[in-house]
Amino acid sequence: MPDWDTVWINANLATMTSNGAPYGAIRDAAIATQGDRIVWTGPMAEIPGKPDLIADEVVDLAGKWITPGLVDCHTHLVFGGSRAGEFEQRLQGVSYEEISRAGGGIVSTMTATREATEDDLVTAGLPRLSNLICGGVTTVEIKSGYGLETAAEMKQLTAARALGKKLPVGVQTTFLGAHALPPEFGGRQREYIDLVIEEMLPAVAASGSADAVDAFCESIGFTTAETEAVFEAAQKFNLPVKLHAEQLSDQGGAALAARFGALSADHLEFISEDGVRAMAAAGTVAVLLPGAYYTLRETQLPPVDLFRKHNVPIAIASDFNPGSSPIPSLLLMLNMSCTLFRMTPEEALAGATRHAANALGLEADRGTLAVGKRADLAIWNINQPAELAYWAGYNPLHTLVHDGAVVDFNTQLIAPGLAA
Ligand code: DI6
Ligand code: FE
């Protein structure tokens, strides 16, 4: 006889596995957890015993839907300050690139981030991360990239790890030292890259504070040659890479990332079919970021049809950051990826679960409802899974389970807006 901790009964499961049904659905189903793992999924009729005899706790969900806990695989949520002033400037017609070239943009967030203490960054991060969790997120990736000097980059990564200890969410960290050129390096871009490679990366690697390395390959960021140098250094430390690629122009960044076996290439509005082919061959996930597309009022759509044609897995993420995506909601990204990018609700949900886990190298552990995976479950008050993408600005979350434990929203989370 099994000995489960909890069995959730009378549920509908969107397992997001490839079991042949849309959403990998199993209707009139149950799912059992033991410790931090999923130990059984299947139809009610096949439960191997009377639920109250084989589980310590039985929860009747009366037809609610369960999905894997959502995975936000691309955020910049640890930062100082805000950029509401630039938001106003952009509304008066100044472009994101113009603001960036005039020393605003990422550099203005850099200044505020350098001035903040690690505690300040954690305090500011808590309500933002809470907001993601309230929307069903159980795993989040957080990048550095607003310090742009060794100590401040390390401070961001340490703050990100600290957030993962304070809140019931898995945090993956990414070192993004090659995000923008700090002003003290004006005109000396290659020297800054040398600092990233020779000082920052070794410090980050030695402290174990990053799980991956990213760069911003763009006309207003770094060249493919500079990106390649960063990737080569990351490889020496056995750190997987990902890349902000083809967001504003086609630089060939996605193909470069693919050559390095990157976990993901992200943004990709301007990617060519050759870039898509390279990603397909390397198994690199395409991470689409509709929040940035929306905020920057981009008009060039990412080539979703090409990703489909070449079987490149598509993830979607919030890109939550103070400049181009001040939107800490993955649910809203589900909606935007359908409305703006014409993805299907099923593709969108796969993008925020299975493919997002893949984009973090965590596919063996998270992203689907399957035996052996981590017991990260989002339970929703919905009648069909398409509702997760259908509603905009409405949150149907009923219960969140992280690592096998129900998240207590009254005691564990700081309500949005109360901290900072
Ligand atoms: N692309 C983005 O969308 C974010 N970083 C990047 O390289 C934006 C970061 C910011 O504007 O603060
Ligand atoms: Fe980003």
PDB file of C-alpha atoms and ligand atoms in Angstrom, residues 74 76 143 179 244 267 289 319 321, ligand 2:
ATOM      1  CA  HIS A  74      13.659  35.457 -17.508  1.00  0.00           C
ATOM      2  CA  HIS A  76      15.586  41.213 -13.826  1.00  0.00           C
ATOM      3  CA  LYS A 143      19.507  38.134 -13.487  1.00  0.00           C
ATOM      4  CA  HIS A 179      24.279  43.971 -19.960  1.00  0.00           C
ATOM      5  CA  HIS A 244      19.415  38.485 -25.049  1.00  0.00           C
ATOM      6  CA  HIS A 267      13.504  38.160 -27.229  1.00  0.00           C
ATOM      7  CA  LEU A 289       9.002  38.244 -23.897  1.00  0.00           C
ATOM      8  CA  ASP A 319      11.333  39.885 -18.540  1.00  0.00           C
ATOM      9  CA  ASN A 321      12.547  44.870 -15.283  1.00  0.00           C
TER      10      ASN A 321
HETATM   11 FE    FE B   2      15.761  40.802 -20.283  1.00  0.00          FE
END
